[in-house]
Coordinates of C-alpha atoms in Angstrom, one line a residue:
M1 CA 156.6 106.2 116.8
L2 CA 153.7 108.6 116.8
K3 CA 151.1 108.6 114.0
K4 CA 150.6 111.6 111.7
P5 CA 147.6 113.8 112.5
I6 CA 144.5 113.0 110.5
Y7 CA 142.2 115.9 109.5
Q8 CA 138.6 115.8 108.2
S9 CA 136.4 118.3 106.4
S10 CA 132.7 118.1 105.3
M11 CA 130.1 119.9 103.3
Q12 CA 126.4 119.4 102.7
L13 CA 124.4 119.8 99.5
L14 CA 120.6 120.1 99.1
V15 CA 120.1 117.8 96.1
E16 CA 117.1 117.9 93.9
P17 CA 117.6 114.8 91.8
N18 CA 117.8 115.2 88.1
Y19 CA 116.8 111.6 87.9
Q20 CA 113.6 110.8 89.7
S21 CA 111.8 107.5 90.0
K22 CA 108.3 107.4 88.6
K23 CA 106.6 107.1 92.0
D24 CA 108.5 110.3 93.2
A25 CA 108.2 112.3 89.9
G26 CA 106.3 115.6 90.1
T27 CA 103.3 116.5 88.1
G28 CA 105.0 119.3 86.2
A29 CA 105.3 119.0 82.4
E30 CA 109.1 118.9 82.6
N31 CA 108.9 115.8 84.9
Q32 CA 106.0 114.1 83.1
F33 CA 107.5 114.2 79.6
A34 CA 111.1 113.7 80.6
D35 CA 113.0 110.9 78.9
S36 CA 112.1 107.7 80.7
T37 CA 115.6 106.3 80.2
V38 CA 117.0 108.6 82.8
E39 CA 114.3 108.2 85.5
I40 CA 116.1 106.8 88.5
D41 CA 116.1 107.4 92.3
Y42 CA 118.3 108.9 95.0
S43 CA 120.3 105.7 95.3
T44 CA 121.3 105.9 91.7
Q45 CA 122.1 109.6 92.2
L46 CA 124.5 108.7 95.0
T47 CA 126.1 106.0 92.9
Q48 CA 126.6 108.4 90.0
M49 CA 128.2 111.0 92.4
R50 CA 130.5 108.4 93.9
G51 CA 131.7 107.3 90.4
S52 CA 135.3 107.7 89.3
Q53 CA 134.2 109.6 86.2
L54 CA 133.1 112.7 88.3
L55 CA 136.0 112.3 90.8
Q56 CA 138.4 112.3 87.9
K57 CA 137.2 115.8 87.0
A58 CA 137.8 116.9 90.5
V59 CA 141.4 115.4 90.4
A60 CA 142.0 117.4 87.2
L61 CA 141.0 120.6 89.0
L62 CA 143.5 119.8 91.8
Q63 CA 146.4 118.8 89.6
A64 CA 148.1 122.2 90.1
D65 CA 148.2 121.9 93.9
Y66 CA 148.3 118.1 94.3
P67 CA 149.9 116.5 91.2
D68 CA 150.2 113.1 92.9
L69 CA 146.5 112.9 93.7
K70 CA 144.7 110.0 92.0
A71 CA 141.0 109.3 91.4
A72 CA 141.2 106.0 93.3
E73 CA 142.8 107.7 96.3
L74 CA 140.1 110.4 96.3
Q75 CA 137.3 107.8 95.9
K76 CA 138.7 105.9 98.9
A77 CA 139.0 108.9 101.2
L78 CA 135.7 110.5 100.1
V79 CA 132.5 109.5 101.9
L80 CA 129.2 110.5 100.4
T81 CA 126.0 109.8 102.4
Q82 CA 122.3 110.8 102.5
V83 CA 121.4 112.6 105.7
E84 CA 118.6 111.1 107.8
E85 CA 116.3 112.9 110.2
D86 CA 114.3 110.7 112.6
K87 CA 115.0 107.7 110.4
V88 CA 113.6 109.5 107.4
K89 CA 116.0 110.2 104.5
T90 CA 116.2 113.9 103.5
K91 CA 117.3 115.6 100.3
I92 CA 120.6 116.7 101.9
F93 CA 123.8 114.8 100.9
Q94 CA 126.9 115.0 103.1
V95 CA 130.4 114.8 101.6
V96 CA 133.3 114.0 104.0
Y97 CA 137.0 113.9 103.0
T98 CA 139.8 112.8 105.3
S99 CA 143.5 113.6 104.8
D100 CA 146.7 114.4 106.7
D101 CA 146.6 118.0 105.4
P102 CA 143.8 120.3 106.8
E103 CA 144.1 122.7 103.8
K104 CA 143.9 119.8 101.4
T105 CA 140.6 118.6 102.8
Q106 CA 139.0 122.0 102.2
K107 CA 140.4 122.4 98.7
V108 CA 139.4 118.9 97.7
L109 CA 135.8 119.4 98.8
K110 CA 135.6 122.8 97.0
A111 CA 136.7 121.0 93.8
V112 CA 134.2 118.2 94.4
Q113 CA 131.5 120.9 95.0
R114 CA 132.3 122.6 91.7
V115 CA 132.3 119.2 89.8
Y116 CA 128.9 118.2 91.4
Q117 CA 127.3 121.6 90.5
D118 CA 128.6 121.4 86.9
Y119 CA 127.3 117.8 86.7
N120 CA 123.9 119.0 88.0
R121 CA 123.6 121.7 85.3
E122 CA 124.7 119.3 82.5
Q123 CA 122.2 116.7 83.6
Q124 CA 119.4 119.2 83.8
K125 CA 120.1 120.5 80.3
L126 CA 120.4 116.9 79.0
R127 CA 117.1 115.9 80.6
L128 CA 115.2 118.9 79.4
T129 CA 116.6 118.7 75.9
R130 CA 115.6 115.0 75.7
G131 CA 112.2 115.9 77.1
L132 CA 111.7 118.6 74.4
A133 CA 112.7 116.2 71.7
F134 CA 110.2 113.7 73.1
V135 CA 107.4 116.3 73.0
D136 CA 108.3 117.4 69.5
E137 CA 108.2 113.7 68.4
Q138 CA 104.8 113.1 70.0
L139 CA 103.0 116.3 68.8
P140 CA 102.4 115.3 65.1
R141 CA 101.1 111.9 66.0
V142 CA 98.7 113.2 68.7
E143 CA 97.4 116.0 66.3
Q144 CA 96.6 113.4 63.7
Q145 CA 94.8 111.3 66.3
V146 CA 92.7 114.3 67.4
D147 CA 91.8 115.2 63.8
R148 CA 90.6 111.6 63.1
A149 CA 88.6 111.5 66.3
E150 CA 86.9 114.8 65.7
N151 CA 86.1 113.9 62.0
D152 CA 84.5 110.6 63.2
M153 CA 82.5 112.5 65.8
E154 CA 81.3 115.1 63.2
Q155 CA 80.2 112.4 60.8
F156 CA 78.3 110.6 63.5
R157 CA 76.4 113.7 64.6
K158 CA 75.5 114.6 61.0
S159 CA 74.3 111.1 60.1
Q160 CA 72.2 110.7 63.3
N161 CA 71.1 114.4 63.4
L162 CA 72.3 114.6 67.0
V163 CA 74.5 116.9 69.0
D164 CA 74.9 115.1 72.3
P165 CA 73.1 111.7 72.5
E166 CA 73.5 111.6 76.3
L167 CA 71.8 114.9 76.9
Q168 CA 69.1 114.2 74.3
S169 CA 68.4 110.7 75.6
R170 CA 68.0 112.1 79.1
A171 CA 65.6 114.8 77.7
L172 CA 63.6 112.1 76.0
I173 CA 63.5 110.0 79.1
D174 CA 62.4 113.0 81.2
A175 CA 59.7 113.8 78.5
L176 CA 58.5 110.1 78.5
S177 CA 58.3 110.2 82.3
N178 CA 56.2 113.4 82.2
V179 CA 53.9 112.0 79.6
Q180 CA 53.3 108.8 81.6
K181 CA 52.6 110.9 84.7
E182 CA 50.1 113.1 82.7
R183 CA 48.4 109.9 81.3
Q184 CA 47.9 108.6 84.8
S185 CA 46.5 112.0 86.0
N186 CA 44.2 112.2 82.9
Q187 CA 42.9 108.7 83.4
A188 CA 42.0 109.6 87.0
Q189 CA 40.2 112.7 85.8
M190 CA 38.3 110.7 83.2
R191 CA 37.1 108.2 85.8
E192 CA 35.9 111.1 88.0
V193 CA 34.1 112.9 85.1
Q194 CA 32.6 109.6 83.8
G195 CA 31.1 108.9 87.2
R196 CA 29.6 112.4 87.5
Y197 CA 28.2 112.1 83.9
Q198 CA 26.5 108.8 84.6
T199 CA 25.0 110.1 87.8
L200 CA 23.5 113.2 86.1
Q201 CA 22.2 111.1 83.2
R202 CA 20.4 108.8 85.6
E203 CA 18.8 111.8 87.5
L204 CA 17.6 113.5 84.3
A205 CA 16.7 110.4 82.3
L206 CA 18.0 112.3 79.3
S207 CA 20.8 111.9 76.9
P208 CA 23.3 114.7 76.8
Q209 CA 21.8 115.8 73.4
Q210 CA 18.3 115.8 74.7
A211 CA 19.4 117.7 77.8
L212 CA 21.1 120.3 75.6
I213 CA 17.9 120.7 73.5
A214 CA 15.7 120.9 76.6
A215 CA 18.0 123.5 78.2
R216 CA 18.2 125.7 75.1
L217 CA 14.4 125.6 74.7
S218 CA 13.8 126.2 78.4
Q219 CA 16.0 129.2 78.3
S220 CA 14.3 130.8 75.2
S221 CA 11.7 133.4 76.4
R222 CA 10.0 133.5 72.9
Y223 CA 9.7 129.7 72.8
Q224 CA 8.3 129.7 76.3
S225 CA 5.8 132.5 75.4
L226 CA 4.6 130.6 72.3
L227 CA 4.4 127.4 74.3
N228 CA 2.2 129.2 76.8
E229 CA -0.1 130.4 73.9
V230 CA -0.3 126.8 72.6
Q231 CA -1.2 125.6 76.0
K232 CA -3.9 128.3 76.3
S233 CA -5.2 127.3 72.9
E234 CA -5.4 123.7 74.1
L235 CA -7.3 124.8 77.1
A236 CA -9.7 126.9 74.9
I237 CA -10.4 123.9 72.7
V238 CA -11.2 121.8 75.7
Q239 CA -13.6 124.5 76.9
Q240 CA -15.3 124.9 73.5
R241 CA -15.7 121.2 73.2
L242 CA -17.4 121.1 76.5
R243 CA -19.8 123.9 75.4
F244 CA -20.1 123.0 71.7
K245 CA -20.2 120.1 69.4
P246 CA -17.0 119.0 67.7
A247 CA -18.2 120.3 64.3
S248 CA -19.0 123.7 65.8
P249 CA -17.4 126.7 64.2
F250 CA -16.2 127.8 67.6
V251 CA -14.3 124.5 68.2
Q252 CA -12.9 124.6 64.7
Q253 CA -11.8 128.2 65.1
A254 CA -10.0 127.2 68.4
I255 CA -8.3 124.2 66.6
D256 CA -7.1 126.5 63.7
Q257 CA -5.7 129.0 66.2
R258 CA -3.8 126.2 68.0
Q259 CA -2.4 125.0 64.7
R260 CA -1.2 128.4 63.8
Q261 CA 0.5 128.7 67.2
R262 CA 2.2 125.3 66.8
D263 CA 3.5 126.4 63.4
L264 CA 5.0 129.5 65.1
L265 CA 6.4 127.2 67.8
A266 CA 8.0 124.9 65.3
A267 CA 9.5 127.8 63.5
E268 CA 10.9 129.0 66.8
V269 CA 12.3 125.5 67.5
R270 CA 14.0 125.5 64.1
R271 CA 15.5 128.9 64.8
I272 CA 16.8 127.8 68.2
L273 CA 18.0 124.3 67.4
G274 CA 18.8 124.6 63.8
S275 CA 19.7 121.1 62.4
N276 CA 18.7 119.5 65.6
A277 CA 15.0 120.8 65.3
A278 CA 13.9 117.5 63.8
Q279 CA 14.5 115.8 67.1
V280 CA 11.6 117.9 68.6
N281 CA 8.0 117.2 67.4
V282 CA 6.1 120.3 68.5
K283 CA 3.0 119.2 66.6
G284 CA 2.6 116.3 69.0
D285 CA 1.7 116.6 72.7
S286 CA 5.0 114.8 73.7
G287 CA 7.2 117.4 72.0
L288 CA 5.6 120.2 73.9
S289 CA 7.1 118.9 77.2
V290 CA 10.7 119.0 76.0
G291 CA 11.4 122.6 76.7
Q292 CA 9.7 122.7 80.1
L293 CA 12.6 122.1 82.6
S294 CA 12.6 123.4 86.1
A295 CA 15.4 125.5 87.5
T296 CA 16.9 122.4 89.2
D297 CA 16.6 120.3 86.1
L298 CA 18.1 123.1 84.0
T299 CA 21.1 123.2 86.4
L300 CA 21.5 119.4 86.1
A301 CA 21.1 119.5 82.3
S302 CA 23.9 122.2 82.2
A303 CA 26.1 120.0 84.4
L304 CA 25.4 117.0 82.2
V305 CA 26.3 118.8 79.1
E306 CA 29.4 120.2 80.8
S307 CA 30.4 116.7 81.9
Q308 CA 30.0 115.4 78.4
V309 CA 32.2 118.2 77.0
N310 CA 34.9 117.5 79.7
L311 CA 34.8 113.8 79.1
A312 CA 35.3 114.2 75.4
A313 CA 38.2 116.6 76.1
L314 CA 39.8 114.1 78.5
Q315 CA 39.4 111.3 76.0
G316 CA 41.0 113.4 73.3
R317 CA 43.9 114.2 75.6
A318 CA 44.3 110.6 76.6
Q319 CA 44.6 109.7 72.9
S320 CA 47.2 112.4 72.2
L321 CA 49.2 111.4 75.3
A322 CA 49.2 107.7 74.2
E323 CA 50.4 108.8 70.8
A324 CA 53.2 110.9 72.4
E325 CA 54.3 108.0 74.6
R326 CA 54.5 105.7 71.6
S327 CA 56.5 108.3 69.7
L328 CA 59.0 108.8 72.6
Q329 CA 59.4 105.1 73.1
Q330 CA 60.2 104.6 69.4
Q331 CA 62.8 107.4 69.5
L332 CA 64.4 105.9 72.7
Q333 CA 64.7 102.5 71.1
R334 CA 67.4 103.8 68.8
F335 CA 69.5 105.4 71.5
P336 CA 71.3 102.4 73.1
S337 CA 73.3 101.8 69.9
L338 CA 73.8 105.6 69.4
L339 CA 75.1 105.9 73.0
A340 CA 77.5 103.0 72.6
E341 CA 78.9 104.6 69.4
Y342 CA 79.1 108.0 71.1
G343 CA 80.7 106.5 74.1
R344 CA 83.4 105.0 71.9
L345 CA 84.0 108.2 70.0
Q346 CA 83.8 110.8 72.8
P347 CA 86.7 109.5 74.9
K348 CA 89.0 109.4 71.9
V349 CA 88.2 113.1 71.2
Q350 CA 88.6 114.1 74.9
I351 CA 91.8 112.2 75.6
G352 CA 93.3 113.3 72.4
R353 CA 92.5 117.0 73.2
D354 CA 93.8 116.6 76.7
T355 CA 97.0 115.0 75.6
L356 CA 97.6 117.6 72.9
Q357 CA 97.0 120.4 75.4
Q358 CA 99.5 118.8 77.9
L359 CA 102.1 118.3 75.1
L360 CA 101.8 122.0 74.1
K361 CA 102.1 123.2 77.7
A362 CA 105.0 120.8 78.3
R363 CA 106.8 122.1 75.2
Q364 CA 106.3 125.7 76.5
D365 CA 107.4 124.8 80.0
I366 CA 110.5 122.9 78.9
A367 CA 111.5 125.6 76.5
L368 CA 111.3 128.2 79.3
E369 CA 113.2 125.9 81.7
I370 CA 116.0 125.5 79.1
A371 CA 116.1 129.2 78.5
R372 CA 116.3 129.9 82.3
G373 CA 119.2 127.5 82.7
G374 CA 117.9 125.3 85.5
F375 CA 118.8 125.6 89.1
D376 CA 122.0 124.8 91.1
W377 CA 122.2 122.5 94.0
Q378 CA 122.1 124.6 97.2
V379 CA 125.2 124.4 99.5
V380 CA 123.8 123.9 103.0
E381 CA 127.3 123.7 104.6
E382 CA 130.4 125.1 103.0
P383 CA 133.7 123.2 103.2
K384 CA 135.9 124.4 106.0
L385 CA 139.5 123.9 107.0
G386 CA 139.9 120.3 108.2
R387 CA 139.8 119.6 111.9
Q388 CA 142.0 117.0 113.6
I389 CA 140.2 113.8 114.4
G390 CA 143.2 111.6 115.2
P391 CA 145.3 110.1 116.7
N392 CA 143.5 110.3 120.1
L393 CA 145.9 109.0 122.8
K394 CA 143.3 108.8 125.5
Q395 CA 140.9 107.0 123.2
N396 CA 143.5 104.6 122.0
I397 CA 144.5 103.8 125.6
L398 CA 140.9 103.3 126.6
L399 CA 140.3 101.1 123.5
G400 CA 143.5 99.1 124.3
A401 CA 142.3 98.6 127.9
V402 CA 138.8 97.5 126.7
A403 CA 140.4 95.2 124.1
G404 CA 142.7 93.7 126.7
L405 CA 139.9 93.1 129.1
M406 CA 137.8 91.5 126.4
L407 CA 140.8 89.3 125.2
G408 CA 141.5 88.4 128.9
S409 CA 137.9 87.4 129.4
V410 CA 137.9 85.3 126.3
A411 CA 141.2 83.6 127.3
A412 CA 139.8 82.9 130.8
F413 CA 136.7 81.5 129.3
I414 CA 138.6 79.3 126.9
R415 CA 140.9 78.1 129.7
D416 CA 138.0 77.4 132.0
T417 CA 136.3 75.5 129.2
M418 CA 139.3 73.3 128.6
D419 CA 140.1 72.8 132.3
D420 CA 138.9 69.4 133.4
S421 CA 140.1 69.7 137.0
V422 CA 137.6 69.5 140.0
H423 CA 137.1 72.7 142.0
T424 CA 133.5 72.5 143.4
P425 CA 131.0 69.7 144.3
D426 CA 129.2 70.5 141.1
D427 CA 132.4 69.8 139.1
L428 CA 132.7 66.5 140.9
K429 CA 129.1 65.6 140.1
Q430 CA 129.8 65.9 136.4
A431 CA 132.7 63.4 136.7
T432 CA 132.1 59.8 135.5
V433 CA 133.2 58.2 138.8
P434 CA 130.5 57.6 141.5
L435 CA 130.1 60.3 144.1
L436 CA 130.3 58.7 147.6
G437 CA 129.2 61.7 149.6
M438 CA 129.9 65.2 150.8
V439 CA 131.7 66.3 154.0
P440 CA 130.8 69.6 155.6
T441 CA 133.5 72.3 155.9
L442 CA 134.4 73.7 159.3
Q443 CA 137.1 76.3 160.3
L444 CA 138.7 74.9 163.4
E445 CA 139.2 78.3 165.0
E446 CA 135.4 79.1 164.8
G447 CA 133.7 77.6 167.8
L448 CA 135.4 74.3 168.4
A449 CA 134.0 74.3 171.9
S450 CA 130.4 73.9 170.5
L451 CA 131.2 70.7 168.5
V452 CA 131.3 68.3 171.5
P453 CA 128.7 69.6 174.0
F454 CA 129.1 66.9 176.7
R455 CA 132.8 67.2 177.0
E456 CA 135.1 70.0 177.7
A457 CA 136.6 71.5 174.6
G458 CA 140.1 71.4 175.9
S459 CA 140.0 67.6 176.7
L460 CA 140.2 66.5 173.0
P461 CA 142.5 67.4 170.2
P462 CA 140.9 69.7 167.6
V463 CA 140.8 66.9 165.0
M464 CA 138.9 64.6 167.4
Q465 CA 136.5 67.4 168.1
V466 CA 135.7 67.6 164.3
V467 CA 135.5 63.8 164.0
H468 CA 132.9 63.7 166.9
W469 CA 130.9 66.6 165.4
Q470 CA 127.5 65.1 164.5
P471 CA 127.1 66.5 160.9
F472 CA 130.7 65.4 160.1
R473 CA 130.2 62.1 161.8
E474 CA 127.0 61.3 159.9
S475 CA 128.5 62.2 156.5
L476 CA 131.5 60.0 157.2
D477 CA 129.2 57.1 158.2
L478 CA 127.3 57.6 154.9
I479 CA 130.4 57.6 152.9
Y480 CA 131.7 54.4 154.5
K481 CA 128.3 52.7 153.8
N482 CA 128.4 53.8 150.2
I483 CA 132.0 52.3 149.9
Q484 CA 130.7 49.0 151.2
L485 CA 127.8 49.1 148.7
L486 CA 130.2 49.4 145.7
P487 CA 130.5 46.2 143.6
S488 CA 134.3 46.4 143.8
A489 CA 134.2 46.5 147.6
A490 CA 133.8 42.8 148.0
G491 CA 136.8 41.4 149.8
L492 CA 138.2 44.9 150.4
R493 CA 141.0 44.8 153.1
S494 CA 142.6 48.2 152.8
L495 CA 141.5 51.8 151.8
V496 CA 143.8 54.7 150.7
V497 CA 142.9 58.3 151.3
T498 CA 144.9 60.9 149.4
S499 CA 144.6 64.3 147.7
A500 CA 146.3 66.4 145.1
L501 CA 147.5 69.2 147.5
A502 CA 148.4 69.4 151.1
G503 CA 146.0 70.7 153.8
E504 CA 142.8 69.4 152.1
G505 CA 141.8 67.2 155.0
K506 CA 143.2 63.7 154.2
S507 CA 144.1 62.9 157.8
T508 CA 140.7 64.1 159.1
I509 CA 138.8 62.1 156.5
A510 CA 141.0 59.0 157.1
L511 CA 140.5 59.2 160.9
G512 CA 136.7 59.7 160.4
L513 CA 136.4 56.7 158.1
A514 CA 138.5 54.6 160.5
I515 CA 136.2 55.5 163.4
S516 CA 133.1 54.7 161.2
A517 CA 134.5 51.2 160.4
A518 CA 135.5 50.6 164.0
R519 CA 131.9 51.5 165.1
L520 CA 130.7 48.7 162.9
H521 CA 132.9 46.3 164.8
Q522 CA 135.7 46.1 162.3
R523 CA 139.4 45.7 163.3
V524 CA 140.9 48.9 162.0
L525 CA 144.5 50.0 161.6
L526 CA 145.0 53.6 160.6
I527 CA 148.4 54.2 158.9
D528 CA 149.9 57.7 158.3
A529 CA 151.8 57.0 155.0
D530 CA 152.7 60.7 154.4
L531 CA 156.5 60.4 154.9
R532 CA 157.2 64.0 153.7
R533 CA 154.8 66.0 155.9
P534 CA 153.2 63.7 158.5
S535 CA 150.6 65.3 160.7
L536 CA 148.4 62.5 162.2
H537 CA 150.7 62.1 165.3
Q538 CA 150.6 65.9 165.9
Q539 CA 146.8 66.0 165.6
L540 CA 146.4 63.1 168.1
D541 CA 149.3 64.0 170.4
L542 CA 151.0 60.6 169.8
P543 CA 154.7 59.8 169.9
N544 CA 156.4 59.4 166.5
Q545 CA 159.8 57.8 167.3
Y546 CA 158.6 54.6 165.8
G547 CA 156.3 54.2 162.9
L548 CA 155.9 53.2 159.2
S549 CA 159.4 54.5 158.3
T550 CA 161.2 52.5 161.0
L551 CA 159.1 49.4 160.2
L552 CA 160.2 49.5 156.5
T553 CA 163.9 50.1 157.3
R554 CA 164.4 47.3 159.9
Q555 CA 164.3 43.6 159.4
T556 CA 162.4 42.7 162.7
P557 CA 158.7 41.9 162.6
L558 CA 156.0 44.4 163.7
R559 CA 155.7 44.9 167.4
Q560 CA 152.2 45.7 168.6
S561 CA 153.3 47.3 171.8
S562 CA 155.9 49.7 170.5
D563 CA 154.9 50.4 166.9
I564 CA 151.1 50.6 167.0
Q565 CA 149.3 53.2 169.1
L566 CA 145.8 52.8 170.5
S567 CA 143.2 55.6 170.6
H568 CA 141.5 54.6 173.8
S569 CA 142.4 57.8 175.4
Y570 CA 140.2 59.8 173.0
T571 CA 137.4 57.4 172.2
D572 CA 135.8 54.3 173.5
I573 CA 135.9 52.7 170.0
P574 CA 138.9 50.3 169.6
L575 CA 141.2 51.8 166.9
S576 CA 144.9 51.1 166.1
I577 CA 147.1 53.8 164.7
L578 CA 150.5 53.4 163.0
T579 CA 152.2 56.8 162.7
S580 CA 154.6 57.8 159.9
G581 CA 157.7 57.6 162.1
P582 CA 160.8 59.7 161.5
I583 CA 161.0 61.4 158.1
P584 CA 163.4 59.4 155.8
A585 CA 165.8 60.9 153.4
D586 CA 164.2 59.4 150.3
P587 CA 160.5 58.7 151.0
A588 CA 159.8 57.4 147.4
Q589 CA 162.5 54.8 147.6
L590 CA 161.4 53.7 151.0
L591 CA 157.8 53.2 149.9
S592 CA 158.9 51.2 146.9
A593 CA 160.9 48.7 149.1
D594 CA 159.9 45.0 148.9
R595 CA 159.0 45.0 152.6

C-alpha cells in the first residue's frame, strides 16, 4: 500500500526581539529604561513563539477552513528554528510546516505569520508602556535628589566663599610655585649684588653714606670753587707766615679771609647735604678732603650707592615674597578637607543631573515610539504552496539496501563472535589444547615433479611425493617429536588421525607420522579405518580385497602375508599398512564389534 504524499512549506521572518538580554540591549532610551522583568534573549523568544498560546490563535484563524485542526497537532507539525550563517546565529527565524495538503501548508503559515506579527506589536506596546510607567515613577525621586544635591553644593560654596575648589586649589598651587621660583631668583640676585657691594666698599674704603656725600660734593661746581678758594687761602697763610710773624696783620688778615671762605663752604655743604651736613666738618682739614673724588672714584661711588639701593630693593622683595609664600601655604592647608567635601557633593549633583536628563529624554523617546506604533517583523520569505517531500521510492529503496547491509554486517559480526570453530592457524593458537605444529599446504597439481629431485616424478604416487617433500617431512618429524614430549604420551601404543570433514589431509598426515615413527626405528602399522570413503590404498596403489573390514568380519586370526601390506616398494623405511578392505554395509556397527 502506497503512502500519502507529504508536502512542506516554509517562511522566514527577520525578528528584532521585543525581549533582549542585558548584554545585547541597545543604548537607546527605550531599551535602557524598559521593564527589567521582560528582558530575555532569543532562546526565550523562540520558546514563546513555539508556545501553544500563540498557536491556538492561529488555529482559531483556520477554523473556517480546517475545523478539525488542533493546537497540539499544529505544534507537532510546526518547526521553528533560528537560521545560522557560518555557525553564527542570525536574527532570521525559519518556520516550516508539514502536511498532506499543499494548500493547507501555505494557509497555516500565513495564519502563523499574522499571529506572530500581532504578537510582536502587542509585545512592543506592552514593553514601551511599561517603560514609560517606569520613567514616570523614577522622575519625581530623581528630581528631589538633584534638588538636595544642588542645595548642599550651594551652601558649601557660600560658607567657604568658593566656586570651584579644584580650580582654585590648582591656581593657588601654581601661584605658590611661581612665588618659590621668584624667591630663588631673588636670592641669587641678592648674592650677586651683595658681592659687588662688598667689592666696591673695599676699593673706596667708604661707607655707602660717605660715598654718597663725597659724590654729591664732588659733583657741585660751587662747592668745588669755594673749596679751591679755601685752599688758596691756606696757601696764602703759609706764604704770609713765611714772610711775617704770626701776629702780623697780614697773617691775621689771611686767616680771617680763610675763615670767611670756610663759612661760605659750610653753608654750601648744608645747602647740598641738608640734614647730612653735620657728617662733614669743613672747618677742619680732614673735612676738606671729603668732596675731592677723582673721576674713577666718583664712578665707583656711584656704583656703590647703586648697589646699596639695589640690595635694599632685593631685600625688600625677598621679605614680601616670603610673606606671600606663607600666606599661600596657609590658604592651601584648608583645601584638603574642602576638596574632600567638594568631591563628595559634586558627583551627586552631576550624576543626578545626568540621570534626570536621561529620564526626560527616555520619556520623550518612548512617547514618540508609542505614538509611532512600533515596527513589524519583516517577512524575508513568504509562505508558498507546499512542495512534495515524500514518499521517495528511490530513497526508500536505497535506505532499505543500506539498512540491510548494515543489519547483515551486524549479524555476520555477531555470528563470527559466537562461532568457536577453528578456521585458521590463529584460531587454533587461541584454543586451550597444545599446538603440536603446522603442516605446509601444497596443491598436488602444482609442480609435483620438483618435490623429489633425485627421483623421477612418475616413479612415486603423488602422496609419497608430498611425504618426501623436505618442508613437509621436517614439519611431520617436529610434530611427532612434540607428541612424544607430551606428558600423556608415556606408554602410548596407538595414535588416531581424524578430521571434521573429508579431504582435509588425514591420510597424508597419518602416512607422514607413520614414516617419522619408522625412521626412529619404531615398528609401525598404518591402518586405514575410514570404512565409508577409504583412500589410502588408492594413494599408494595397494590392493584392497582384504583389510580392516574383512579382519573384523571373519573369525580367523590376522595373517601377515595376506592382510598387511609393506611399503618397501616406495621407501626404504620398514612400514606396515592395513588397508580398509571392502566397504561394509554398516561401518558404524562393524567398528563397534567386540573383535
